[in-house]
Each structure stands twice: as structure tokens, then as C-alpha cells.
mmCIF file of C-alpha atoms in Angstrom:
data_model
loop_
_atom_site.group_PDB
_atom_site.id
_atom_site.type_symbol
_atom_site.label_atom_id
_atom_site.label_comp_id
_atom_site.label_asym_id
_atom_site.label_seq_id
_atom_site.Cartn_x
_atom_site.Cartn_y
_atom_site.Cartn_z
ATOM 1 C CA MET A 14 -11.254 21.346 6.448
ATOM 2 C CA PRO A 15 -12.024 21.304 10.141
ATOM 3 C CA VAL A 16 -8.940 20.455 12.176
ATOM 4 C CA PHE A 17 -9.514 19.346 15.738
ATOM 5 C CA ASP A 18 -6.118 20.207 17.235
ATOM 6 C CA TYR A 19 -5.015 19.212 20.757
ATOM 7 C CA ASP A 20 -1.518 20.274 21.820
ATOM 8 C CA PRO A 21 -1.516 18.540 24.279
ATOM 9 C CA PRO A 22 -4.949 17.192 25.238
ATOM 10 C CA ASP A 23 -6.020 16.818 28.853
ATOM 11 C CA ARG A 24 -7.041 13.278 27.897
ATOM 12 C CA PHE A 25 -6.566 11.128 24.782
ATOM 13 C CA VAL A 26 -7.876 7.562 24.830
ATOM 14 C CA ALA A 27 -9.251 4.728 22.749
ATOM 15 C CA GLY A 28 -12.491 3.166 23.883
ATOM 16 C CA ALA A 29 -15.299 0.871 22.818
ATOM 17 C CA VAL A 30 -19.026 0.868 23.346
ATOM 18 C CA GLY A 31 -21.272 -2.192 23.084
ATOM 19 C CA GLN A 32 -21.060 -5.913 23.653
ATOM 20 C CA PRO A 33 -18.142 -8.014 22.362
ATOM 21 C CA GLY A 34 -18.828 -8.866 18.749
ATOM 22 C CA ALA A 35 -20.896 -5.711 18.266
ATOM 23 C CA ARG A 36 -18.634 -3.003 19.672
ATOM 24 C CA THR A 37 -18.007 0.402 18.146
ATOM 25 C CA PHE A 38 -14.503 1.796 18.630
ATOM 26 C CA PHE A 39 -13.582 5.418 19.214
ATOM 27 C CA LEU A 40 -10.657 7.757 19.755
ATOM 28 C CA GLN A 41 -11.494 10.612 22.080
ATOM 29 C CA ALA A 42 -9.539 13.776 22.838
ATOM 30 C CA ARG A 43 -10.502 16.278 25.519
ATOM 31 C CA GLY A 44 -9.028 19.689 26.256
ATOM 32 C CA GLN A 45 -9.603 23.419 26.058
ATOM 33 C CA GLY A 46 -13.224 22.902 27.147
ATOM 34 C CA ARG A 47 -14.125 20.617 24.231
ATOM 35 C CA ILE A 48 -14.270 16.927 23.335
ATOM 36 C CA THR A 49 -13.645 15.370 19.918
ATOM 37 C CA THR A 50 -14.796 11.790 19.333
ATOM 38 C CA VAL A 51 -14.006 9.884 16.137
ATOM 39 C CA ALA A 52 -15.119 6.374 15.210
ATOM 40 C CA LEU A 53 -12.824 3.759 13.727
ATOM 41 C CA GLU A 54 -12.507 0.031 13.227
ATOM 42 C CA LYS A 55 -11.107 -2.370 15.814
ATOM 43 C CA PHE A 56 -8.159 -3.240 13.567
ATOM 44 C CA GLN A 57 -7.328 0.479 13.243
ATOM 45 C CA VAL A 58 -7.113 0.776 17.036
ATOM 46 C CA ALA A 59 -4.822 -2.269 17.182
ATOM 47 C CA VAL A 60 -2.598 -1.020 14.338
ATOM 48 C CA LEU A 61 -2.357 2.460 15.875
ATOM 49 C CA ALA A 62 -1.277 1.014 19.229
ATOM 50 C CA ASP A 63 1.281 -1.303 17.612
ATOM 51 C CA ARG A 64 2.727 1.444 15.398
ATOM 52 C CA LEU A 65 2.952 3.850 18.354
ATOM 53 C CA ASP A 66 5.011 1.316 20.288
ATOM 54 C CA GLU A 67 7.193 0.637 17.231
ATOM 55 C CA LEU A 68 7.751 4.379 16.704
ATOM 56 C CA LEU A 69 8.726 4.930 20.339
ATOM 57 C CA ASP A 70 11.016 1.888 20.343
ATOM 58 C CA GLU A 71 12.736 3.216 17.205
ATOM 59 C CA VAL A 72 13.173 6.690 18.748
ATOM 60 C CA LEU A 73 14.749 5.061 21.806
ATOM 61 C CA ARG A 74 17.009 2.879 19.655
ATOM 62 C CA ARG A 75 18.194 5.732 17.433
ATOM 63 C CA SER A 76 18.893 7.981 20.420
ATOM 64 C CA GLY A 77 20.942 5.304 22.143
ATOM 65 C CA GLY A 78 18.477 5.408 25.040
ATOM 66 C CA ARG A 79 18.864 9.170 25.566
ATOM 67 C CA ALA A 80 15.405 10.188 24.250
ATOM 68 C CA PRO A 81 12.771 10.885 26.921
ATOM 69 C CA VAL A 82 10.827 7.737 26.012
ATOM 70 C CA PRO A 83 9.794 5.251 28.694
ATOM 71 C CA ALA A 84 10.201 1.602 27.767
ATOM 72 C CA MET A 85 6.781 0.856 29.273
ATOM 73 C CA ALA A 86 3.621 2.812 30.094
ATOM 74 C CA PRO A 87 4.059 4.714 33.379
ATOM 75 C CA ALA A 88 1.594 3.443 36.011
ATOM 76 C CA ASP A 89 0.590 6.985 36.995
ATOM 77 C CA LEU A 90 -0.728 7.603 33.465
ATOM 78 C CA THR A 91 -3.030 4.566 33.455
ATOM 79 C CA ASP A 92 -6.542 5.621 32.412
ATOM 80 C CA GLU A 93 -9.235 2.986 32.850
ATOM 81 C CA ALA A 94 -12.174 5.405 32.944
ATOM 82 C CA PRO A 95 -14.926 5.085 30.344
ATOM 83 C CA LEU A 96 -15.182 7.446 27.401
ATOM 84 C CA ASP A 97 -16.531 10.899 28.214
ATOM 85 C CA LEU A 98 -20.255 11.352 27.646
ATOM 86 C CA PRO A 99 -22.040 12.166 25.479
ATOM 87 C CA ILE A 100 -20.359 10.125 22.779
ATOM 88 C CA ASP A 101 -21.092 12.210 19.700
ATOM 89 C CA GLU A 102 -19.145 11.006 16.669
ATOM 90 C CA ASP A 103 -17.473 13.917 14.873
ATOM 91 C CA PHE A 104 -16.401 11.717 11.950
ATOM 92 C CA ARG A 105 -15.282 8.214 10.939
ATOM 93 C CA VAL A 106 -11.547 7.712 10.491
ATOM 94 C CA GLY A 107 -10.178 6.721 7.092
ATOM 95 C CA THR A 108 -6.410 7.136 7.334
ATOM 96 C CA MET A 109 -4.006 7.780 10.188
ATOM 97 C CA ALA A 110 -0.459 9.072 10.413
ATOM 98 C CA LEU A 111 2.191 9.139 13.143
ATOM 99 C CA ALA A 112 5.262 11.292 13.574
ATOM 100 C CA TRP A 113 7.900 12.066 16.191
ATOM 101 C CA ASP A 114 8.781 15.715 16.816
ATOM 102 C CA PRO A 115 12.344 15.708 18.180
ATOM 103 C CA GLU A 116 12.190 19.417 19.103
ATOM 104 C CA THR A 117 9.273 18.957 21.513
ATOM 105 C CA ALA A 118 9.805 15.227 22.222
ATOM 106 C CA GLN A 119 6.168 14.601 21.323
ATOM 107 C CA VAL A 120 4.291 12.084 19.243
ATOM 108 C CA ILE A 121 1.922 13.548 16.663
ATOM 109 C CA ILE A 122 -1.115 11.449 15.805
ATOM 110 C CA GLU A 123 -3.385 12.449 12.942
ATOM 111 C CA ALA A 124 -6.661 10.723 12.152
ATOM 112 C CA GLN A 125 -8.268 11.874 8.902
ATOM 113 C CA GLU A 126 -11.927 11.533 8.045
ATOM 114 C CA ALA A 127 -12.896 8.767 5.641
ATOM 115 C CA THR A 128 -14.115 10.104 2.309
ATOM 116 C CA ASP A 129 -15.834 8.681 -0.749
ATOM 117 C CA ALA A 130 -12.544 9.229 -2.579
ATOM 118 C CA ASP A 131 -10.965 6.614 -0.281
ATOM 119 C CA GLU A 132 -13.211 4.087 -2.038
ATOM 120 C CA GLU A 133 -12.787 5.404 -5.586
ATOM 121 C CA GLU A 134 -9.967 4.444 -7.915
ATOM 122 C CA VAL A 135 -10.266 5.882 -11.388
ATOM 123 C CA GLU A 136 -7.243 5.460 -13.627
ATOM 124 C CA ASP A 137 -6.097 7.987 -16.234
ATOM 125 C CA GLU A 138 -8.907 10.444 -15.514
ATOM 126 C CA PRO A 139 -8.353 13.897 -14.097
ATOM 127 C CA ILE A 140 -10.238 14.211 -10.848
ATOM 128 C CA VAL A 141 -12.315 17.326 -10.453
ATOM 129 C CA ASP A 142 -13.077 17.340 -6.774
ATOM 130 C CA ASP A 143 -15.319 19.997 -5.345
ATOM 131 C CA ARG A 144 -15.944 18.130 -2.124
ATOM 132 C CA PRO A 145 -14.811 19.766 1.108
ATOM 133 C CA GLU A 146 -11.489 18.727 2.598
ATOM 134 C CA PRO A 147 -11.813 15.898 5.138
ATOM 135 C CA ALA A 148 -11.756 16.669 8.848
ATOM 136 C CA VAL A 149 -8.625 15.850 10.851
ATOM 137 C CA LEU A 150 -8.052 15.053 14.509
ATOM 138 C CA ARG A 151 -4.458 16.058 15.395
ATOM 139 C CA VAL A 152 -3.085 15.225 18.824
ATOM 140 C CA ARG A 153 0.370 15.979 20.213
ATOM 141 C CA ILE A 154 1.273 13.922 23.296
ATOM 142 C CA SER A 155 4.370 13.040 25.277
ATOM 143 C CA ALA A 156 6.100 9.705 24.770
ATOM 144 C CA ALA A 157 4.886 8.592 28.209
ATOM 145 C CA ALA A 158 1.281 9.487 27.314
ATOM 146 C CA ALA A 159 1.696 7.622 24.004
ATOM 147 C CA ARG A 160 2.847 4.476 25.844
ATOM 148 C CA ALA A 161 -0.167 4.765 28.178
ATOM 149 C CA PHE A 162 -2.507 5.289 25.196
ATOM 150 C CA SER A 163 -1.055 2.231 23.470
ATOM 151 C CA ARG A 164 -1.418 0.019 26.551
ATOM 152 C CA ARG A 165 -5.068 1.001 27.023
ATOM 153 C CA ALA A 166 -5.830 0.600 23.306
ATOM 154 C CA LEU A 167 -4.384 -2.935 23.244
ATOM 155 C CA ASP A 168 -6.378 -3.813 26.386
ATOM 156 C CA ILE A 169 -9.585 -2.497 24.770
ATOM 157 C CA VAL A 170 -8.978 -4.589 21.637
ATOM 158 C CA ALA A 171 -8.176 -7.710 23.688
ATOM 159 C CA ALA A 172 -11.345 -7.336 25.782
ATOM 160 C CA GLY A 173 -13.485 -8.598 22.899
ATOM 161 C CA ARG A 174 -14.568 -12.128 22.099
ATOM 162 C CA PRO A 175 -12.062 -14.866 22.958
ATOM 163 C CA PRO A 176 -10.277 -16.458 19.988
ATOM 164 C CA CYS A 177 -10.875 -20.007 18.794
ATOM 165 C CA PRO A 178 -7.905 -22.119 19.938
ATOM 166 C CA LEU A 179 -7.705 -23.758 16.500
ATOM 167 C CA CYS A 180 -8.197 -20.985 13.949
ATOM 168 C CA GLY A 181 -7.809 -17.812 16.020
ATOM 169 C CA GLN A 182 -11.081 -16.282 14.764
ATOM 170 C CA PRO A 183 -13.379 -14.764 17.411
ATOM 171 C CA LEU A 184 -15.787 -17.148 19.108
ATOM 172 C CA ASP A 185 -19.459 -16.147 19.084
ATOM 173 C CA ALA A 186 -21.937 -16.961 21.847
ATOM 174 C CA GLU A 187 -24.254 -18.354 19.127
ATOM 175 C CA GLY A 188 -21.598 -20.785 17.887
ATOM 176 C CA HIS A 189 -18.523 -20.844 15.695
ATOM 177 C CA ILE A 190 -17.772 -22.531 12.398
ATOM 178 C CA CYS A 191 -14.068 -23.209 12.574
ATOM 179 C CA VAL A 192 -12.316 -22.869 9.227
ATOM 180 C CA ARG A 193 -9.575 -25.236 10.378
ATOM 181 C CA LEU A 194 -12.172 -27.992 10.802
ATOM 182 C CA ASN A 195 -14.078 -27.135 7.596
ATOM 183 C CA GLY A 196 -17.189 -26.461 9.655
ATOM 184 C CA HIS A 197 -17.069 -29.748 11.596
ATOM 185 C CA HIS A 198 -17.278 -30.046 15.357
ATOM 186 C CA PRO A 199 -13.919 -30.965 16.942
ATOM 187 C CA GLY A 200 -15.470 -34.050 18.604
ATOM 188 C CA GLY A 201 -16.325 -35.595 15.251
ATOM 189 C CA LEU A 202 -19.716 -37.005 14.213
ATOM 190 C CA SER A 203 -21.830 -39.027 16.576
ATOM 191 C CA ALA A 204 -23.963 -41.932 15.399
#
């Protein structure tokens, strides 16, 4: 099982490549003279950012405000630069995990490679699995860096297609069939 470990990375960001509606999303870590780039779905980026903020808010709450966790992303950690090139996908993310290490006051983010086993569900059968262990990207970052990561990730997700004001689904340049209107145009039918 290859483990791409960054403790801490020089840079850890979410990014997207392509036009809205056809973007590919990535997490990218850089440090120790190497870059690891993993692909994931837009919703995974959004969930990761939301869960990071929830984790940090909970750490702050439980510590009574004493934990070294900023309430907001520090401006000096803002990273608006594009992903590092070349963008060579090391693997596609299946599952992710978050943890708080109170000894180092760091957030640990793990992104595990998607496997065929993620898709398989066989009941009451012993699984004989000779496939290699999935790859893992493990990143340890400060709470401030986690807030900055989260802010950028949410901005990247929001930079896509605008939502329909009625149903909230993304609007396409080619048109949009609104589920709230059962496929009808909001102006009604013209004679």
C-alpha cells in the first residue's frame, strides 16, 4: 500500500480543471520535493471542507476556546494559485477520514484510493482478496491551514454553474429542465 505522507506539506489545496459543468476536482499536496495529486468528486470536496470546519469548531468548543484554532481562515494563508503542473493523477479517492491530534494540534486528513471492493457487496461469503492495498494520501496540517484549505475548497465548489432559482440544480448553457416546473418554461406556453 503506497502511502503518500506529508507532515506537514508545503502546500495542500483543492482545485478544479475544466469548464463549469465538466470540471475535474483534485486534492494536491506538495512537499519534500514531490507532488501528490488525487482526483475526487465535487461533492467530496464540499463534504471535506464542511467536515473540516465542523471538526475545528468542535475542537474549539470542547477546549473552551483555548485550542489553537482560528475561527476563520487567516488572510495570510490564502492560496488562490492554480494547481501545480503537471497534473498527474496518482489515484481516485474513494473514502476520506479526518482526525484531530491534540498532542500536535494538527488536523489529519486521509484520502484512500477507490477500489473495486468499494462497489462490491457480497453477503455471507468469505472474501478472499489478493488485490493490493489501496493507496493513501495522508496530510497533517495546522488548524489555521485547515481553515484556509476549507475556504478555498468551498470557493472552488461554488465557482461552478449557477443554481436554478427554483430547484437549485445547476444551470447549463444549453438549457435547463427544471424539476419544479415538470419541464415547463416558467413563462408558460405561448399560443
